[in-house]
Amino acid sequence: MLFSSEPLAPLVRKLLNIHPLSPEDRAAVLSLPSIVRQLEHGQYIVREGDVPTHSCLVVSGFAIRHKIMGDGARQIVNVHVAGDMVDLQNSLLKVADHNVQTLTAMEAAFIPRAAILDIAFSRPAVGKALWLETLVEGSIAREWIANVGRRNSLTRVAHLLCEFAYRLDAVGIGKQCNYELPMTQEQIADTVGLTPVHVNRTLKSLDAAGLTTRSRRSVVINDLARLAEVGDFRSIYLHLPQESLAA
Amino acid sequence: MLFSSEPLAPLVRKLLNIHPLSPEDRAAVLSLPSIVRQLEHGQYIVREGDVPTHSCLVVSGFAIRHKIMGDGARQIVNVHVAGDMVDLQNSLLKVADHNVQTLTAMEAAFIPRAAILDIAFSRPAVGKALWLETLVEGSIAREWIANVGRRNSLTRVAHLLCEFAYRLDAVGIGKQCNYELPMTQEQIADTVGLTPVHVNRTLKSLDAAGLTTRSRRSVVINDLARLAEVGDFRSIYLHLPQESLAA
DNA sequence: CGTAGTCTTGAAACTAGTCAATGTTCGTGG
DNA sequence: CCACGAACATTGACTAGTTTCAAGACTACG
């Protein structure tokens, strides 16, 4: 099932999570012009400085957005999963201010930027949902500033694991207490602003405390409430629909 | 001149920086319903958990957005100046995920959230400008993640000073090489994820290197190019109009 | 079965944090 | 107009958390 018949279905699901859409709105989103492509692991989708003409929807797989510092260091500023519009930011602003790269093999749907703007203003509900989607991204970014700026390594990593628990659960990839995270410890390090070595020690101490059980890329959270406590995690900033919060 | 006759003029100026607006669009923005209020230094505008009904425009003065960690630490996630919509985020999303507080005495215009949504979808150019404005904020947030996550103290602080040089210049508050920054070193520390003591030493070493000359709250940048070099600063992420970039 | 990438571990070095005291600035009221 | 107090800035000595360097072990894949 490499090419699904309705590649934009994950986008509809995502937008519905944020804002109600009429059947016509949903149909309009599904019939947006798009080109579906299979991308390999590690492939760049957008590079800083590009002037993109399309936005990219993650149909399946993972992508990251990152910035490279002057000294070569990398900071991952977001991780994207199925249903995420990976570069509304880069597409609507004239010039890309950061890189987008696949984390795994990925199925992507490219939508012309003009089509996005069209639907956003011809169908206010869709426009509002898209806008809210970008606002939620902003909210996550703010939480990451706080995570990286004001929390110690243990709290920081625990927080990230909690965030993935909620986000992956929300889109039906894995359960809150058990999911696959296709990131190396080096990539986690570049996400939380630590070194790979220290991430390794930190993950180990979460395991040692009985909070998580890891093997390879699989994460099992033994006690989400306790991990959230350690990770200073409250899910408000994800702005998920109530069902997920209640779980 | 406490109450200007057209309190929303700074908003028009700001939106024009991002996206062209017709005379009618400008007039429509200026005539948005708003309540102007004088706020004192340190006053909260929105608290995490609030369900705001209005968005707040900074007419004059400064405001900060911040988050409080479980251990009481604070992280400032943005600083706002005249023309900034301080909480489109908080207003459009159901529940505020962070706090907004005045940094100085401030003149604020409160606009009902419904009016914002109305104009955004009845006047696509205004809507696009507002959306782009939130995207630029997101871009700044991503840069801050990188700043706090992957740069050392000297680079971090230098970067912040460069950002203010550009942002304040862009709205006509001070010049790039000389501006007033109404923040204590403690507030700067909470912005860049350091301690006040270390910020003090870092600022001092920027001064000692001849890059800046500070006295009280005034910042003089002796050589912006060199400070940008030290601060690993490139202004793309601010998405300013070309004139400012060329300066 | 070998190789590349990733993970793990230890020891030493360093950046930034903590604690605590002193100095400075500025607004206020006598 | 000066004295006082509060908030803020500055400095030093010490500590802690994280990084760096380096080596070895595991895993997956061809």
XYZ file of C-alpha atoms (C1' of nucleotides) in Angstrom:
554
model
C 0.000 0.000 0.000
C 2.588 2.541 -1.017
C 0.216 4.886 -2.760
C -3.024 5.264 -0.929
C -6.011 6.217 -3.020
C -6.586 9.295 -0.904
C -3.175 10.572 0.046
C -4.577 13.654 1.743
C -6.721 11.679 4.173
C -4.207 12.178 7.026
C -4.487 15.921 6.538
C -8.252 15.813 6.865
C -7.923 13.756 10.020
C -5.438 16.223 11.419
C -7.510 19.295 10.622
C -10.622 17.699 12.096
C -8.713 17.268 15.337
C -8.330 21.028 15.444
C -11.496 22.434 13.939
C -14.805 21.021 12.611
C -15.155 20.756 8.833
C -18.303 20.223 6.772
C -18.437 17.253 4.377
C -17.877 19.668 1.479
C -14.844 21.157 3.181
C -13.433 17.696 3.728
C -14.017 16.774 0.114
C -12.331 19.978 -1.003
C -9.265 19.190 1.085
C -9.114 15.647 -0.251
C -9.253 16.891 -3.813
C -6.463 19.429 -3.451
C -3.968 18.965 -6.255
C -1.037 16.961 -4.982
C 1.910 14.940 -6.186
C 2.719 11.930 -4.054
C 6.321 10.835 -3.813
C 8.303 8.232 -1.939
C 11.271 9.774 -0.176
C 14.249 7.956 1.217
C 15.621 8.191 4.702
C 17.795 11.282 5.145
C 16.569 13.125 2.073
C 16.229 16.886 2.202
C 12.769 18.285 1.408
C 13.640 21.956 1.898
C 16.947 23.665 2.532
C 17.455 26.969 4.305
C 17.437 29.696 1.683
C 15.171 27.816 -0.735
C 12.115 29.542 -2.165
C 9.631 26.685 -2.063
C 6.588 26.540 -4.322
C 4.918 23.564 -2.680
C 3.954 22.547 0.818
C 4.625 19.001 1.876
C 2.268 16.764 3.802
C 3.640 13.743 5.634
C 1.446 10.848 4.522
C 3.494 8.248 6.352
C 6.900 8.185 8.028
C 8.779 10.854 9.977
C 10.482 14.125 9.115
C 12.519 16.647 11.082
C 13.045 20.355 10.781
C 16.424 21.626 11.815
C 18.885 24.481 11.786
C 22.639 24.330 11.390
C 24.718 26.688 13.531
C 27.782 28.518 12.313
C 30.020 26.013 14.068
C 28.263 23.093 12.404
C 26.131 22.083 15.362
C 22.583 21.066 14.575
C 19.382 21.868 16.422
C 16.247 19.962 15.565
C 13.316 22.342 15.997
C 10.454 19.953 15.305
C 9.673 16.349 14.506
C 6.786 15.590 12.171
C 4.558 12.587 11.832
C 1.769 11.481 9.509
C -0.779 14.213 8.946
C 1.613 17.088 9.631
C 2.098 19.793 7.037
C 5.812 19.880 7.189
C 6.457 23.294 5.776
C 3.487 25.568 5.674
C 5.969 27.924 7.298
C 8.579 27.610 4.637
C 6.058 27.675 1.813
C 4.049 30.684 2.803
C 6.979 32.784 3.852
C 9.079 33.740 0.886
C 12.332 32.092 1.811
C 12.908 29.010 3.966
C 14.613 29.823 7.255
C 15.439 26.231 8.145
C 15.888 22.750 6.701
C 13.368 19.948 6.399
C 14.684 16.429 6.099
C 13.190 12.954 6.241
C 13.980 10.922 9.320
C 12.745 7.663 7.827
C 11.559 6.554 4.440
C 8.546 8.735 3.923
C 5.509 9.072 1.729
C 4.948 12.742 0.957
C 2.211 14.676 -0.793
C 3.328 17.954 -2.355
C 0.614 20.584 -2.654
C 1.136 23.819 -4.615
C 1.281 26.774 -2.326
C -1.296 28.657 -4.395
C -3.796 25.833 -3.875
C -3.306 26.079 -0.120
C -3.913 29.805 -0.097
C -6.939 29.348 -2.360
C -8.681 26.854 -0.146
C -7.718 28.754 2.986
C -9.634 31.828 1.886
C -12.418 30.265 -0.162
C -13.326 27.923 2.693
C -12.992 29.741 5.999
C -13.333 26.598 8.096
C -10.395 25.051 6.276
C -8.473 28.294 6.500
C -9.090 28.534 10.196
C -8.049 24.931 10.708
C -4.817 25.494 8.795
C -4.116 28.660 10.709
C -4.778 26.930 14.004
C -2.476 24.131 12.908
C 0.345 26.637 12.493
C -0.517 28.163 15.869
C -0.281 24.761 17.544
C 3.138 24.378 15.972
C 4.080 27.699 17.458
C 2.863 26.539 20.831
C 5.018 23.430 20.619
C 7.986 25.572 19.633
C 7.480 27.768 22.706
C 7.381 24.718 24.944
C 10.620 23.524 23.371
C 12.275 26.862 24.103
C 11.320 26.369 27.732
C 12.371 22.731 27.710
C 15.799 23.446 26.336
C 16.276 26.720 28.193
C 15.167 25.891 31.694
C 15.091 22.185 32.384
C 17.867 19.783 33.334
C 18.757 16.792 31.234
C 16.539 14.246 32.969
C 13.481 16.467 32.883
C 14.188 17.497 29.327
C 14.388 14.001 27.925
C 11.422 12.798 29.967
C 9.419 15.717 28.622
C 10.246 14.802 25.050
C 9.224 11.189 25.591
C 5.909 12.366 27.038
C 5.301 14.671 24.111
C 5.795 11.840 21.640
C 3.544 9.605 23.716
C 0.709 12.070 23.252
C 1.399 13.109 19.676
C 1.893 9.624 18.305
C -1.133 8.345 20.158
C -3.197 11.223 18.775
C -2.515 10.193 15.182
C -2.814 6.489 15.882
C 0.867 5.569 15.598
C 1.495 3.462 18.658
C -0.085 3.851 22.060
C 0.730 6.416 24.721
C 2.546 3.822 26.779
C 4.277 2.053 23.916
C 5.534 3.455 20.648
C 8.326 3.276 18.127
C 10.537 6.350 17.939
C 12.785 6.168 14.881
C 15.459 8.486 16.258
C 19.064 7.767 17.138
C 20.393 9.064 20.418
C 22.374 11.596 18.429
C 19.154 12.918 16.908
C 17.484 13.035 20.302
C 20.520 14.961 21.521
C 20.121 17.499 18.721
C 16.473 17.816 19.693
C 16.928 18.476 23.395
C 20.180 20.413 23.160
C 22.438 17.864 24.836
C 25.296 15.642 23.657
C 24.646 12.082 22.497
C 26.725 10.762 25.359
C 24.676 12.571 27.921
C 21.408 11.538 26.294
C 22.581 7.978 26.583
C 23.219 8.352 30.300
C 19.938 10.175 30.785
C 17.875 7.562 28.981
C 19.605 4.928 31.008
C 18.732 6.621 34.250
C 15.082 6.896 33.216
C 15.178 3.161 32.615
C 16.974 2.587 35.895
C 14.294 4.573 37.712
C 11.736 2.182 36.267
C 9.987 4.938 34.321
C 10.690 3.547 30.872
C 11.829 0.342 29.241
C 13.673 0.812 25.997
C 15.050 -1.586 23.479
C 16.419 -0.251 20.239
C 13.888 2.307 18.976
C 10.921 1.131 20.955
C 9.806 3.116 23.957
C 7.681 1.598 26.687
C 6.461 3.993 29.333
C 5.773 2.074 32.502
C 4.017 4.872 34.340
C 3.059 7.855 32.234
C 1.838 9.881 35.203
C 5.169 9.494 36.950
C 7.160 10.210 33.790
C 5.082 13.331 33.237
C 5.887 14.351 36.791
C 9.605 13.866 36.253
C 9.385 15.544 32.844
C 7.399 18.532 34.136
C 4.952 17.693 31.386
C 1.424 19.014 31.028
C -0.208 18.416 27.685
C -2.139 21.698 27.329
C 0.389 23.138 24.911
C -0.310 20.367 22.401
C -3.915 21.586 22.116
C -5.168 18.093 21.473
C -8.890 17.381 21.336
C -10.425 16.381 24.643
C -10.625 12.631 23.945
C -6.867 12.353 23.888
C -6.519 14.385 27.030
C -8.985 12.239 28.890
C -7.241 8.991 27.980
C -0.445 61.757 23.849
C -1.628 58.818 25.868
C -4.539 57.901 23.648
C -3.701 58.208 20.006
C -6.580 58.899 17.687
C -5.815 55.786 15.664
C -4.621 53.210 18.149
C -4.449 50.468 15.531
C -2.031 52.370 13.296
C 0.958 50.325 14.540
C -0.837 47.164 13.479
C -1.335 48.471 9.964
C 2.329 49.400 9.776
C 3.314 45.946 10.964
C 1.050 44.111 8.537
C 2.263 46.241 5.645
C 5.783 45.116 6.439
C 4.666 41.583 5.799
C 2.106 41.791 3.024
C 0.643 44.552 0.826
C -2.792 45.878 1.767
C -5.183 47.974 -0.277
C -6.382 51.323 1.122
C -9.723 49.705 1.927
C -7.999 46.874 3.758
C -6.003 49.389 5.767
C -9.106 51.329 6.634
C -10.846 48.145 7.679
C -7.993 47.261 10.016
C -7.955 50.753 11.496
C -11.661 50.577 12.199
C -11.588 47.239 13.971
C -13.436 47.525 17.268
C -10.916 47.969 20.052
C -10.652 49.088 23.638
C -7.498 50.986 24.470
C -6.094 50.672 27.955
C -3.046 51.865 29.838
C -1.320 48.991 31.586
C 1.252 49.247 34.321
C 4.671 47.678 34.365
C 4.485 44.020 35.404
C 0.784 43.573 34.804
C -0.497 40.251 33.492
C -2.456 40.381 30.234
C -3.090 36.652 29.920
C -2.347 33.796 32.267
C -1.757 30.191 31.319
C -5.096 28.408 31.451
C -7.156 31.510 30.656
C -9.754 31.372 27.897
C -9.241 34.795 26.328
C -11.926 36.548 24.324
C -9.764 39.383 23.046
C -6.440 39.735 21.307
C -4.108 42.432 22.495
C -2.090 44.763 20.295
C 0.916 46.557 21.732
C 0.395 50.215 20.831
C 3.434 51.372 22.778
C 5.735 49.818 25.348
C 7.031 46.267 25.747
C 5.496 42.945 26.737
C 6.870 39.463 27.320
C 5.419 36.008 26.932
C 6.690 33.436 29.364
C 6.228 30.026 30.878
C 6.762 28.960 34.455
C 8.364 25.563 35.054
C 7.307 23.139 37.765
C 10.286 24.193 39.894
C 9.368 27.861 39.572
C 11.943 28.755 36.937
C 10.785 31.110 34.229
C 11.471 31.020 30.510
C 10.645 34.046 28.422
C 9.553 32.791 25.007
C 9.120 36.117 23.232
C 9.450 39.837 23.706
C 6.932 42.115 22.025
C 7.177 45.691 20.858
C 4.817 48.237 19.353
C 2.769 46.789 16.502
C 2.946 43.203 17.739
C -0.237 41.264 18.322
C 0.691 39.861 21.629
C -1.610 36.910 21.800
C -3.174 35.923 18.542
C -1.947 32.525 19.670
C -3.675 32.575 22.981
C -6.832 34.111 21.585
C -7.420 31.848 18.638
C -6.527 28.665 20.439
C -9.090 27.818 23.073
C -6.941 27.965 26.147
C -3.779 29.993 26.784
C -0.689 27.829 27.078
C 1.534 30.569 28.450
C 1.522 33.928 30.215
C 1.653 37.396 28.738
C 2.885 40.200 30.954
C 3.879 43.816 30.437
C 7.568 44.588 30.686
C 7.053 48.336 30.882
C 4.079 50.616 31.182
C 2.171 49.829 28.034
C -0.628 51.133 25.885
C -2.715 48.201 24.687
C -5.586 47.851 22.247
C -7.877 44.921 22.909
C -9.675 43.537 19.874
C -12.463 40.950 20.147
C -11.348 37.639 18.768
C -14.472 37.378 16.603
C -13.570 40.650 14.881
C -10.132 39.292 14.064
C -11.539 36.134 12.543
C -14.119 38.165 10.634
C -11.642 40.458 8.987
C -9.220 37.600 8.341
C -11.717 35.782 6.166
C -13.653 38.674 4.700
C -10.440 40.368 3.542
C -7.992 37.756 2.308
C -5.053 40.178 2.159
C -5.541 41.028 5.825
C -6.019 37.376 6.639
C -2.866 36.440 4.838
C -0.920 39.189 6.569
C -2.162 38.051 9.974
C -1.346 34.457 9.184
C 2.112 35.410 7.969
C 2.593 37.420 11.134
C 1.978 34.282 13.202
C 4.338 32.348 10.926
C 7.093 34.895 11.487
C 6.558 34.473 15.201
C 6.960 30.760 14.724
C 10.168 31.367 12.848
C 11.527 33.481 15.668
C 10.569 30.772 18.128
C 12.500 28.182 16.129
C 15.566 30.397 16.099
C 15.273 30.751 19.852
C 15.156 26.990 20.289
C 18.420 26.835 18.368
C 19.881 29.753 20.285
C 19.156 28.277 23.667
C 19.824 24.688 22.655
C 23.057 24.899 20.726
C 24.942 28.103 21.395
C 27.257 29.074 24.249
C 26.580 31.992 26.515
C 28.539 34.610 24.581
C 27.019 33.697 21.244
C 23.579 33.428 22.775
C 23.559 36.870 24.304
C 25.170 38.460 21.246
C 22.494 36.863 19.098
C 19.733 38.325 21.236
C 21.243 41.801 21.061
C 21.413 41.505 17.266
C 17.805 40.387 17.076
C 16.653 43.403 19.041
C 18.814 45.667 16.890
C 16.897 44.536 13.821
C 13.440 44.278 15.345
C 13.509 47.609 17.119
C 14.948 49.331 14.090
C 12.231 47.796 11.915
C 9.466 49.404 13.965
C 11.328 52.667 14.421
C 12.210 52.309 18.093
C 15.867 53.200 18.220
C 18.462 52.518 15.583
C 20.199 49.242 14.822
C 23.375 50.423 16.480
C 21.764 52.166 19.420
C 18.588 51.319 21.251
C 16.970 51.180 24.656
C 16.227 47.688 25.942
C 14.010 47.873 29.021
C 15.050 44.502 30.431
C 16.907 43.692 33.620
C 19.744 41.210 33.442
C 17.501 38.757 35.238
C 14.949 39.064 32.444
C 17.631 38.655 29.816
C 18.762 35.561 31.691
C 15.254 34.111 31.580
C 15.194 34.830 27.857
C 18.441 33.121 26.923
C 18.307 30.320 29.470
C 21.202 31.438 31.650
C 21.536 32.759 35.200
C 21.557 36.499 35.910
C 25.093 36.248 37.208
C 26.330 34.640 34.053
C 24.474 37.118 31.872
C 26.248 39.858 33.741
C 29.643 38.342 33.043
C 28.716 37.697 29.430
C 27.520 41.232 28.794
C 30.662 42.483 30.403
C 32.831 40.413 28.120
C 30.984 41.694 25.054
C 31.742 45.173 26.301
C 35.339 44.234 27.038
C 35.703 42.901 23.497
C 34.645 46.305 22.253
C 31.532 44.920 20.566
C 29.023 46.830 22.675
C 28.890 49.746 25.047
C 26.190 49.518 27.649
C 25.024 51.879 30.308
C 21.924 51.064 32.220
C 19.298 49.949 29.693
C 20.868 51.501 26.656
C 22.670 49.297 24.182
C 25.217 50.700 21.757
C 26.524 48.273 19.183
C 29.929 49.430 18.041
C 30.245 47.045 15.129
C 27.070 45.220 14.151
C 28.803 43.045 11.578
C 31.267 41.787 14.142
C 28.599 41.288 16.804
C 26.548 39.315 14.273
C 29.619 37.199 13.596
C 30.128 36.505 17.291
C 26.382 35.946 17.756
C 26.086 33.606 14.756
C 23.314 35.910 13.635
C 21.739 36.037 10.179
C 18.538 37.984 9.921
C 16.650 35.777 7.435
C 14.518 34.229 10.145
C 13.029 37.610 11.020
C 11.543 37.836 7.522
C 11.876 41.600 7.477
C 11.165 43.554 4.311
C 14.184 44.155 2.100
C 14.805 47.787 3.091
C 15.695 46.781 6.608
C 17.925 44.010 5.395
C 19.821 46.305 3.112
C 20.520 48.851 5.826
C 31.470 -12.841 8.712
C 32.775 -8.273 8.247
C 31.725 -3.584 8.334
C 29.316 0.670 9.442
C 26.582 2.818 12.405
C 25.032 3.146 16.916
C 25.251 2.523 21.779
C 27.742 2.280 26.126
C 31.143 3.387 29.513
C 34.959 5.872 32.068
C 37.923 9.748 33.228
C 39.190 14.473 32.754
C 38.067 19.234 31.493
C 35.161 23.118 31.341
C 31.132 25.987 31.089
C 27.720 27.704 33.626
C 25.453 27.593 38.209
C 25.277 28.599 43.183
C 26.044 31.230 47.181
C 27.039 35.300 49.229
C 28.658 39.822 49.811
C 29.334 44.526 48.055
C 28.403 48.345 44.996
C 25.392 51.134 42.233
C 21.297 53.488 40.645
C 17.030 55.621 41.243
C 12.779 56.940 43.156
C 10.612 58.725 47.379
C 9.794 61.377 51.195
C 11.487 64.047 54.943
C 18.154 68.811 48.390
C 19.805 65.093 50.736
C 19.013 60.515 53.042
C 17.064 56.278 52.759
C 15.520 51.943 50.855
C 14.590 48.798 47.205
C 15.827 46.941 43.095
C 19.437 45.909 40.199
C 24.336 45.137 38.858
C 28.842 43.411 39.930
C 32.335 40.478 41.822
C 34.726 36.344 43.921
C 35.118 31.600 45.451
C 33.354 27.316 45.023
C 30.367 23.544 42.996
C 27.779 20.862 39.809
C 26.112 19.366 35.495
C 27.356 18.607 31.035
C 30.800 18.106 27.496
C 34.803 16.181 25.581
C 37.760 12.550 24.395
C 38.512 7.995 23.699
C 37.908 3.229 23.681
C 35.149 -0.847 23.408
C 30.645 -3.478 22.557
C 26.545 -4.332 20.316
C 23.315 -4.703 16.217
C 21.851 -4.836 11.660
C 22.804 -5.498 7.114
C 25.072 -6.897 3.003
